[in-house]
Tab-separated table of C-alpha atoms and ligand atoms in Angstrom:
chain	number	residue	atom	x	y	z
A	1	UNK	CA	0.000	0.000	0.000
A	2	UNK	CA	0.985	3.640	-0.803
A	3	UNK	CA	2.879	4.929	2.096
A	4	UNK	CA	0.893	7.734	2.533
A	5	UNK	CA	-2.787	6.557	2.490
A	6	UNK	CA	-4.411	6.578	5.335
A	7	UNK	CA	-7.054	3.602	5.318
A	8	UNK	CA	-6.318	0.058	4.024
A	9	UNK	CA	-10.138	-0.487	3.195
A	10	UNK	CA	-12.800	1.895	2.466
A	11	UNK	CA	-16.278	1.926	2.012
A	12	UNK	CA	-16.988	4.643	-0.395
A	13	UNK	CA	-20.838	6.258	-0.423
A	14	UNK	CA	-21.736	7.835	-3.712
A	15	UNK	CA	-25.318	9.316	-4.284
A	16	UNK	CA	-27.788	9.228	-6.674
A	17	UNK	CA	-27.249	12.701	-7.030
A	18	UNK	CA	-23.619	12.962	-7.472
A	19	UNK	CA	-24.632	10.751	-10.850
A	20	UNK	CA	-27.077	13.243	-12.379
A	21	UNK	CA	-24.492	16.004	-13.492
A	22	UNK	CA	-25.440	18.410	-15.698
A	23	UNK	CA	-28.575	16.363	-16.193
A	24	UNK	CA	-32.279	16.505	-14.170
A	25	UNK	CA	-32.710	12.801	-14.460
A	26	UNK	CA	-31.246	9.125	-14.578
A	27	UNK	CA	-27.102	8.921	-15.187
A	28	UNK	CA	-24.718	11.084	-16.715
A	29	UNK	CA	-22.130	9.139	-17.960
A	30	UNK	CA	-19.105	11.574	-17.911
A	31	UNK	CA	-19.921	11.724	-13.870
A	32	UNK	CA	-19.525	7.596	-13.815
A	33	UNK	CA	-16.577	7.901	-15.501
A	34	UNK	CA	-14.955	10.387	-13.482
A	35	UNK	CA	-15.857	8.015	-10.517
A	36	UNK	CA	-14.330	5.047	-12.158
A	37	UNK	CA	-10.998	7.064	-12.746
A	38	UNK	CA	-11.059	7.947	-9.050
A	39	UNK	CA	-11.694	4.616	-7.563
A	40	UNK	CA	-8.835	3.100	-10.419
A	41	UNK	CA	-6.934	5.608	-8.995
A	42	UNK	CA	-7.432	4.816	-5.151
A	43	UNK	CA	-7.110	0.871	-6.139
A	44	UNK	CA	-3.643	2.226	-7.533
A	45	UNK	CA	-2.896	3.277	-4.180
A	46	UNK	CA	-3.353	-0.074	-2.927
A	47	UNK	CA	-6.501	0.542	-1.158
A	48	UNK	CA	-9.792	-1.469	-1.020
A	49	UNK	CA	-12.543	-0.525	-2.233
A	50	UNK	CA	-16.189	-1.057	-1.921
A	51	UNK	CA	-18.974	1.260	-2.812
A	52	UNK	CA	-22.470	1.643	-1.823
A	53	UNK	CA	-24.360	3.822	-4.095
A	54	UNK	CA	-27.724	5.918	-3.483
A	55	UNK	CA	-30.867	5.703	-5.959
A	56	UNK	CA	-32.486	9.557	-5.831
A	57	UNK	CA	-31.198	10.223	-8.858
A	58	UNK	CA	-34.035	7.994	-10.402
A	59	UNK	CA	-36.703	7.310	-7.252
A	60	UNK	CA	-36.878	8.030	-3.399
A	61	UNK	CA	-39.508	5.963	-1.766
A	62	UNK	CA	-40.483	9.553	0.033
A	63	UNK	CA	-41.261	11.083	-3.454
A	64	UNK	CA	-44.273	8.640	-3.714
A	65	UNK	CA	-45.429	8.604	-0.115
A	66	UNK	CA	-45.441	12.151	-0.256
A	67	UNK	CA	-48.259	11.817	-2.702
A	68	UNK	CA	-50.410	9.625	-0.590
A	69	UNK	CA	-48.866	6.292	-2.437
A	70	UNK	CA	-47.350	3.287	-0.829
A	71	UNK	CA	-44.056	4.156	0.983
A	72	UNK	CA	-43.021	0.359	0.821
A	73	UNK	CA	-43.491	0.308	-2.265
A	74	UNK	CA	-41.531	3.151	-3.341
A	75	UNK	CA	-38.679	2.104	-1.173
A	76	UNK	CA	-38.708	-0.606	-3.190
A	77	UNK	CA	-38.736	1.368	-6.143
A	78	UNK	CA	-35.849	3.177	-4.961
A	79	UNK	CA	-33.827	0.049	-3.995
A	80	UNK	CA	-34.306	-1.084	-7.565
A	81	UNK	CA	-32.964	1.797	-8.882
A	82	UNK	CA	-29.483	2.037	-6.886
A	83	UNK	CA	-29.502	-1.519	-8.868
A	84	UNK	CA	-29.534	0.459	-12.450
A	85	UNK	CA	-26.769	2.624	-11.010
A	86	UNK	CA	-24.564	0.132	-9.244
A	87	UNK	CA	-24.763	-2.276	-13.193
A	88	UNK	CA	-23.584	1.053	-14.595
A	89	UNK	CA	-20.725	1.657	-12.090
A	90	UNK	CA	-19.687	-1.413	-12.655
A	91	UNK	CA	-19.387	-1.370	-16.646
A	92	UNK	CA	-17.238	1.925	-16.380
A	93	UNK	CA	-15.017	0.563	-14.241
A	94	UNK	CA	-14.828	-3.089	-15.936
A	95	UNK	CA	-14.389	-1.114	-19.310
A	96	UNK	CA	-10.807	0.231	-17.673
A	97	UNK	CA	-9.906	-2.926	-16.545
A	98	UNK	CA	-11.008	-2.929	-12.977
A	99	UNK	CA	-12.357	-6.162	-12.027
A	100	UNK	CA	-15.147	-5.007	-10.190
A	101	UNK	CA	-18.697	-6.755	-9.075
A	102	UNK	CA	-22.365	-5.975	-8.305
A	103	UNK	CA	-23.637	-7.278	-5.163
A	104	UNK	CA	-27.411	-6.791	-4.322
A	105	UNK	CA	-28.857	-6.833	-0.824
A	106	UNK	CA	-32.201	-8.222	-2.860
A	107	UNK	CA	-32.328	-11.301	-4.875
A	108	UNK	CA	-32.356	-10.510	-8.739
A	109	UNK	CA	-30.758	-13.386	-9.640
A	110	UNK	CA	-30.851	-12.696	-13.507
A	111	UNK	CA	-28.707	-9.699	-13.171
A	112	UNK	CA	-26.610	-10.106	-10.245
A	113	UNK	CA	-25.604	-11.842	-7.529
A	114	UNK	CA	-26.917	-12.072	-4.117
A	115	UNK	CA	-25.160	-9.985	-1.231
A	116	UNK	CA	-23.474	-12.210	1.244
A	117	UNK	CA	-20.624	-11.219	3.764
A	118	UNK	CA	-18.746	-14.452	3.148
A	119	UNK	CA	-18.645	-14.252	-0.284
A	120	UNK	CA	-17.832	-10.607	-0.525
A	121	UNK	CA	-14.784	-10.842	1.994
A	122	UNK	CA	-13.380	-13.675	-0.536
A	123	UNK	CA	-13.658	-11.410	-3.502
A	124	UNK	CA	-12.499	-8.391	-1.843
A	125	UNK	CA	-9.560	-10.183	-0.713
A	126	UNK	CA	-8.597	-11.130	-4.418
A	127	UNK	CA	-8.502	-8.099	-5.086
A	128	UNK	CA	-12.120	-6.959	-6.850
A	129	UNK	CA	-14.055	-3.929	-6.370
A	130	UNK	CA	-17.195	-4.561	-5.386
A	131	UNK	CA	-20.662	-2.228	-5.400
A	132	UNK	CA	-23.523	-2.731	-3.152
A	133	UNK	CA	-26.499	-2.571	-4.379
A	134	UNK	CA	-29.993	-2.402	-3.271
A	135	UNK	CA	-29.262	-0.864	-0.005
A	136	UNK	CA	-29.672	-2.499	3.319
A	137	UNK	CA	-32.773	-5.113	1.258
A	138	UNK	CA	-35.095	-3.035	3.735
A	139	UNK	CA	-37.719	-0.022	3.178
A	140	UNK	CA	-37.549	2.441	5.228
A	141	UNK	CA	-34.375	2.694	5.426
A	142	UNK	CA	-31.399	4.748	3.387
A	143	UNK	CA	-28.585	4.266	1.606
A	144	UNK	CA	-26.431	5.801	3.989
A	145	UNK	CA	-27.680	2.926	6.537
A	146	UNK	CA	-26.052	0.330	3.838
A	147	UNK	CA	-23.002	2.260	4.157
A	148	UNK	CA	-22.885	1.968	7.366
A	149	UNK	CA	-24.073	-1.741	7.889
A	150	UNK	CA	-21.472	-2.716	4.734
A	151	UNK	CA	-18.206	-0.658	6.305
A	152	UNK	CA	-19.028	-2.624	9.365
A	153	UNK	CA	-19.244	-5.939	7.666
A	154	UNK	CA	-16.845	-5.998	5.711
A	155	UNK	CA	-14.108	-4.337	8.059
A	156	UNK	CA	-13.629	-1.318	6.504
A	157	UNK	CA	-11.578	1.184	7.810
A	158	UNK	CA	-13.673	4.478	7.361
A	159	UNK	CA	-16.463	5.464	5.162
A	160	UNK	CA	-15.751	8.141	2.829
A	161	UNK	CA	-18.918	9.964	1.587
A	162	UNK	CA	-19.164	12.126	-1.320
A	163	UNK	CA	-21.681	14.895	-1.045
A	164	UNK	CA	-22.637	18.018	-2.690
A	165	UNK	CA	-20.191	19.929	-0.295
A	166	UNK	CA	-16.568	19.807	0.951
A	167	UNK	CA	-17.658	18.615	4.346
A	168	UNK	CA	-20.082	18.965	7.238
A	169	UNK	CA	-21.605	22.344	8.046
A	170	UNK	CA	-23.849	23.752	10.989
A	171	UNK	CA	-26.936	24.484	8.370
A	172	UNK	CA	-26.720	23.751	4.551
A	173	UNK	CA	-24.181	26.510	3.287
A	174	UNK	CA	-26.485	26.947	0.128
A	175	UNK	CA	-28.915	28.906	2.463
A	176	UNK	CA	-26.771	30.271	5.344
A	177	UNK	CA	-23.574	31.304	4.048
A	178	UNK	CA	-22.535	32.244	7.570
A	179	UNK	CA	-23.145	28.403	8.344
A	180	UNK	CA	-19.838	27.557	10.727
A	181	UNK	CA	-18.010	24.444	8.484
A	182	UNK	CA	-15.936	21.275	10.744
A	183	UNK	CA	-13.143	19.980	9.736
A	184	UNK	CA	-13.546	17.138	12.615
A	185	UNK	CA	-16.528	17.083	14.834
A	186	UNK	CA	-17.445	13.380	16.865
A	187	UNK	CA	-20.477	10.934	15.743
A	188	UNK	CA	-21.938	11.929	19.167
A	189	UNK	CA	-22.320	15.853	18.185
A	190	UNK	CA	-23.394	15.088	14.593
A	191	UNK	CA	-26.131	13.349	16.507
A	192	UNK	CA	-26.971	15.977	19.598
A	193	UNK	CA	-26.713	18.690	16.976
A	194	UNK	CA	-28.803	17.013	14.288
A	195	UNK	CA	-26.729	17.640	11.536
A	196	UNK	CA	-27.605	16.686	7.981
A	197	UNK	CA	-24.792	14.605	7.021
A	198	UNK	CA	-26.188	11.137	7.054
A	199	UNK	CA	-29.596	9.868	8.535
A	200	UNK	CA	-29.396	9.254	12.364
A	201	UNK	CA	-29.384	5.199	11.854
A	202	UNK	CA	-26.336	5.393	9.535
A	203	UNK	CA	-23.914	7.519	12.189
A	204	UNK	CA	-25.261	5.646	15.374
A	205	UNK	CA	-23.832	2.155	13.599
A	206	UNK	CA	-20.549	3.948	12.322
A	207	UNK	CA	-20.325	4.817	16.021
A	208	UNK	CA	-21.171	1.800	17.736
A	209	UNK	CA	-18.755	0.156	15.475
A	210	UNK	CA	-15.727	2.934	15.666
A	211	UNK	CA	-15.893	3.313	12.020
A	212	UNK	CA	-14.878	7.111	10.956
A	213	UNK	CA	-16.757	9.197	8.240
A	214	UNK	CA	-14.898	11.546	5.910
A	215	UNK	CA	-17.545	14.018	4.156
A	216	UNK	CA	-15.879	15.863	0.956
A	217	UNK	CA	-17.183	17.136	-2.024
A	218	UNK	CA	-17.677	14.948	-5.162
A	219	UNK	CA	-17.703	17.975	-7.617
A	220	UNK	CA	-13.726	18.628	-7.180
A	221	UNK	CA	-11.713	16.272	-9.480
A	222	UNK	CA	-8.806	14.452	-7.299
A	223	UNK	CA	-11.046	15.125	-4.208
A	224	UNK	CA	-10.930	11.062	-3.450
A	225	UNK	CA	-7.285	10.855	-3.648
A	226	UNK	CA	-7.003	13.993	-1.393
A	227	UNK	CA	-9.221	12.332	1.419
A	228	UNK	CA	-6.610	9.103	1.506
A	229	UNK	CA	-3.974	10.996	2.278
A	230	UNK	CA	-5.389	13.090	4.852
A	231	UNK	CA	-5.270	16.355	1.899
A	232	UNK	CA	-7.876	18.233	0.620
A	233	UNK	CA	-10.827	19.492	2.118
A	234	UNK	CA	-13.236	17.464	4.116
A	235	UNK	CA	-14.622	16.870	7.335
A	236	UNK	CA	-13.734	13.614	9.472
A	237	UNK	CA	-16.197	12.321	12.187
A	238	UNK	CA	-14.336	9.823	14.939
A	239	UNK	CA	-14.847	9.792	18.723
B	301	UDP	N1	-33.990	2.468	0.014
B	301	UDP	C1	-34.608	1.589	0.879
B	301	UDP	N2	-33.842	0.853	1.743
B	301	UDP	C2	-32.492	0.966	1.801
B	301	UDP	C3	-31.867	1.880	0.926
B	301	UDP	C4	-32.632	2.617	0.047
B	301	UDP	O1	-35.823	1.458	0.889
B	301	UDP	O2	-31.851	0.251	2.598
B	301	UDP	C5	-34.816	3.206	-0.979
B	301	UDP	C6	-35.452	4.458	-0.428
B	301	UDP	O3	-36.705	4.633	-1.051
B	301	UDP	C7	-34.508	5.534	-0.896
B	301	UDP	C8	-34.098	5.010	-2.260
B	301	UDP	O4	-34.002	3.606	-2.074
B	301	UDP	O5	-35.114	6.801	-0.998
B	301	UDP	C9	-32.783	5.548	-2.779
B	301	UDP	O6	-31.812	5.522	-1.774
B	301	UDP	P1	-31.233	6.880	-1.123
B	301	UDP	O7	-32.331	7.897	-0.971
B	301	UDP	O8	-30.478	6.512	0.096
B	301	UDP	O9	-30.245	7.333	-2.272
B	301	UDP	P2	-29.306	8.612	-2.361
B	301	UDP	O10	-29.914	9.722	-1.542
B	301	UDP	O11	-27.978	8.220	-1.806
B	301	UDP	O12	-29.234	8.892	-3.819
């Protein structure tokens, strides 16, 4: 491993929305590609990888609820479509010779295979990239959640998740531009102060199970690189 990266094995969160770029809807392929690079680039590094990746760019179970329609249903909805995202991941990074895997937390045993710990440990120790798909396999819950539950399975050393901004602020900078930014802050405060970095379910499990979050911004190119050697900007939460 690259003497100066600072995790062994990381559990990178990517959202839905980071894969819309300059479009309203669905996948922008130039933003997939730029991922791939990174993650070729962090695997060049020596480092582990394994990704979890959100759905909102195509359905949010909330969007339907919020209309009086079935919330379970449109969790599963949503679940199916970090499915479409993950098979697309996957091809960009296959296509530059990463040898990289889907693994779904629901059965759809026609397009990929079934999540299992065991299984993914093996082909993470061979050396493959793997994607998780379909979230935690429960409604009601996020995204962020699989992050969480995945970094702890599969021993990962910190989860790195790529939002909309370089790091974790006090209110969303987009409205309060006085909003005070951390460049470390502890799960437990994320918590008390009900901070809008990841849903409340994801940070209690990173915290139960010591695992450190690195927020930074997926918009600036290199960004990933940056976080794994403790560069760039980003906020880390640890206790
Ligand atoms: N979802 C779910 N269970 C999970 C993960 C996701 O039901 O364990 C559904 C939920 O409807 C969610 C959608 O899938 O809105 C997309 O996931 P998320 O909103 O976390 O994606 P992101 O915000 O990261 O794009």
């Amino acid at each position: 491993m690259d003497a100066g990266v600072k995790w062994r094995r990381i559990l990178l969160k990517v959202s839905g929305e980071a894969l819309l770029g300059d479009k309203g809807f669905g996948i922008d392929p130039v933003v997939i590609e730029r991922i791939a690079t990174e993650i070729d680039e962090a695997r060049q590094c020596g480092v582990e990888v394994g990704i979890v990746i959100g759905g909102g760019n195509i359905f949010r179970g909330v969007s339907i609820a919020a209309k009086g329609g079935n919330r379970i249903t449109g969790d599963h909805m949503g679940m199916l479509a970090t499915v479409m995202n993950g098979l697309a991941l996957v091809e960009a990074m296959k296509s530059r010779g990463i040898s990289a895997r889907v693994l779904s937390a629901i059965e759809i045993p026609a397009v990929c295979e079934m999540f299992t710990q065991r299984a993914a440990q093996k082909y993470m120790e061979s050396g493959e990239t793997l994607v998780f798909v379909g979230g935690t396999g429960n409604p009601l819950f996020t995204t962020d959640s699989a992050a969480a539950l995945r970094a702890a399975e599969m021993n990962c050393d910190a989860i790195l998740k790529a939002t909309q901004v370089d790091g974790i602020y006090s209110a969303d900078p987009k409205i309060e531009p006085n909003a005070e930014r951390f460049d470390t802050i502890s799960h437990s405060e994320v918590l008390k102060r009900g901070l809008k970095v990841m849903d409340t379910a994801a940070i209690a499990l990173a915290r139960d199970n010591s695992i450190p979050v690195i927020v930074f911004s997926i918009h600036t190119p290199g960004a990933l690189i940056d976080v794994l050697h403790g560069k760039g900007r980003s906020t880390i939460v640890t206790d």
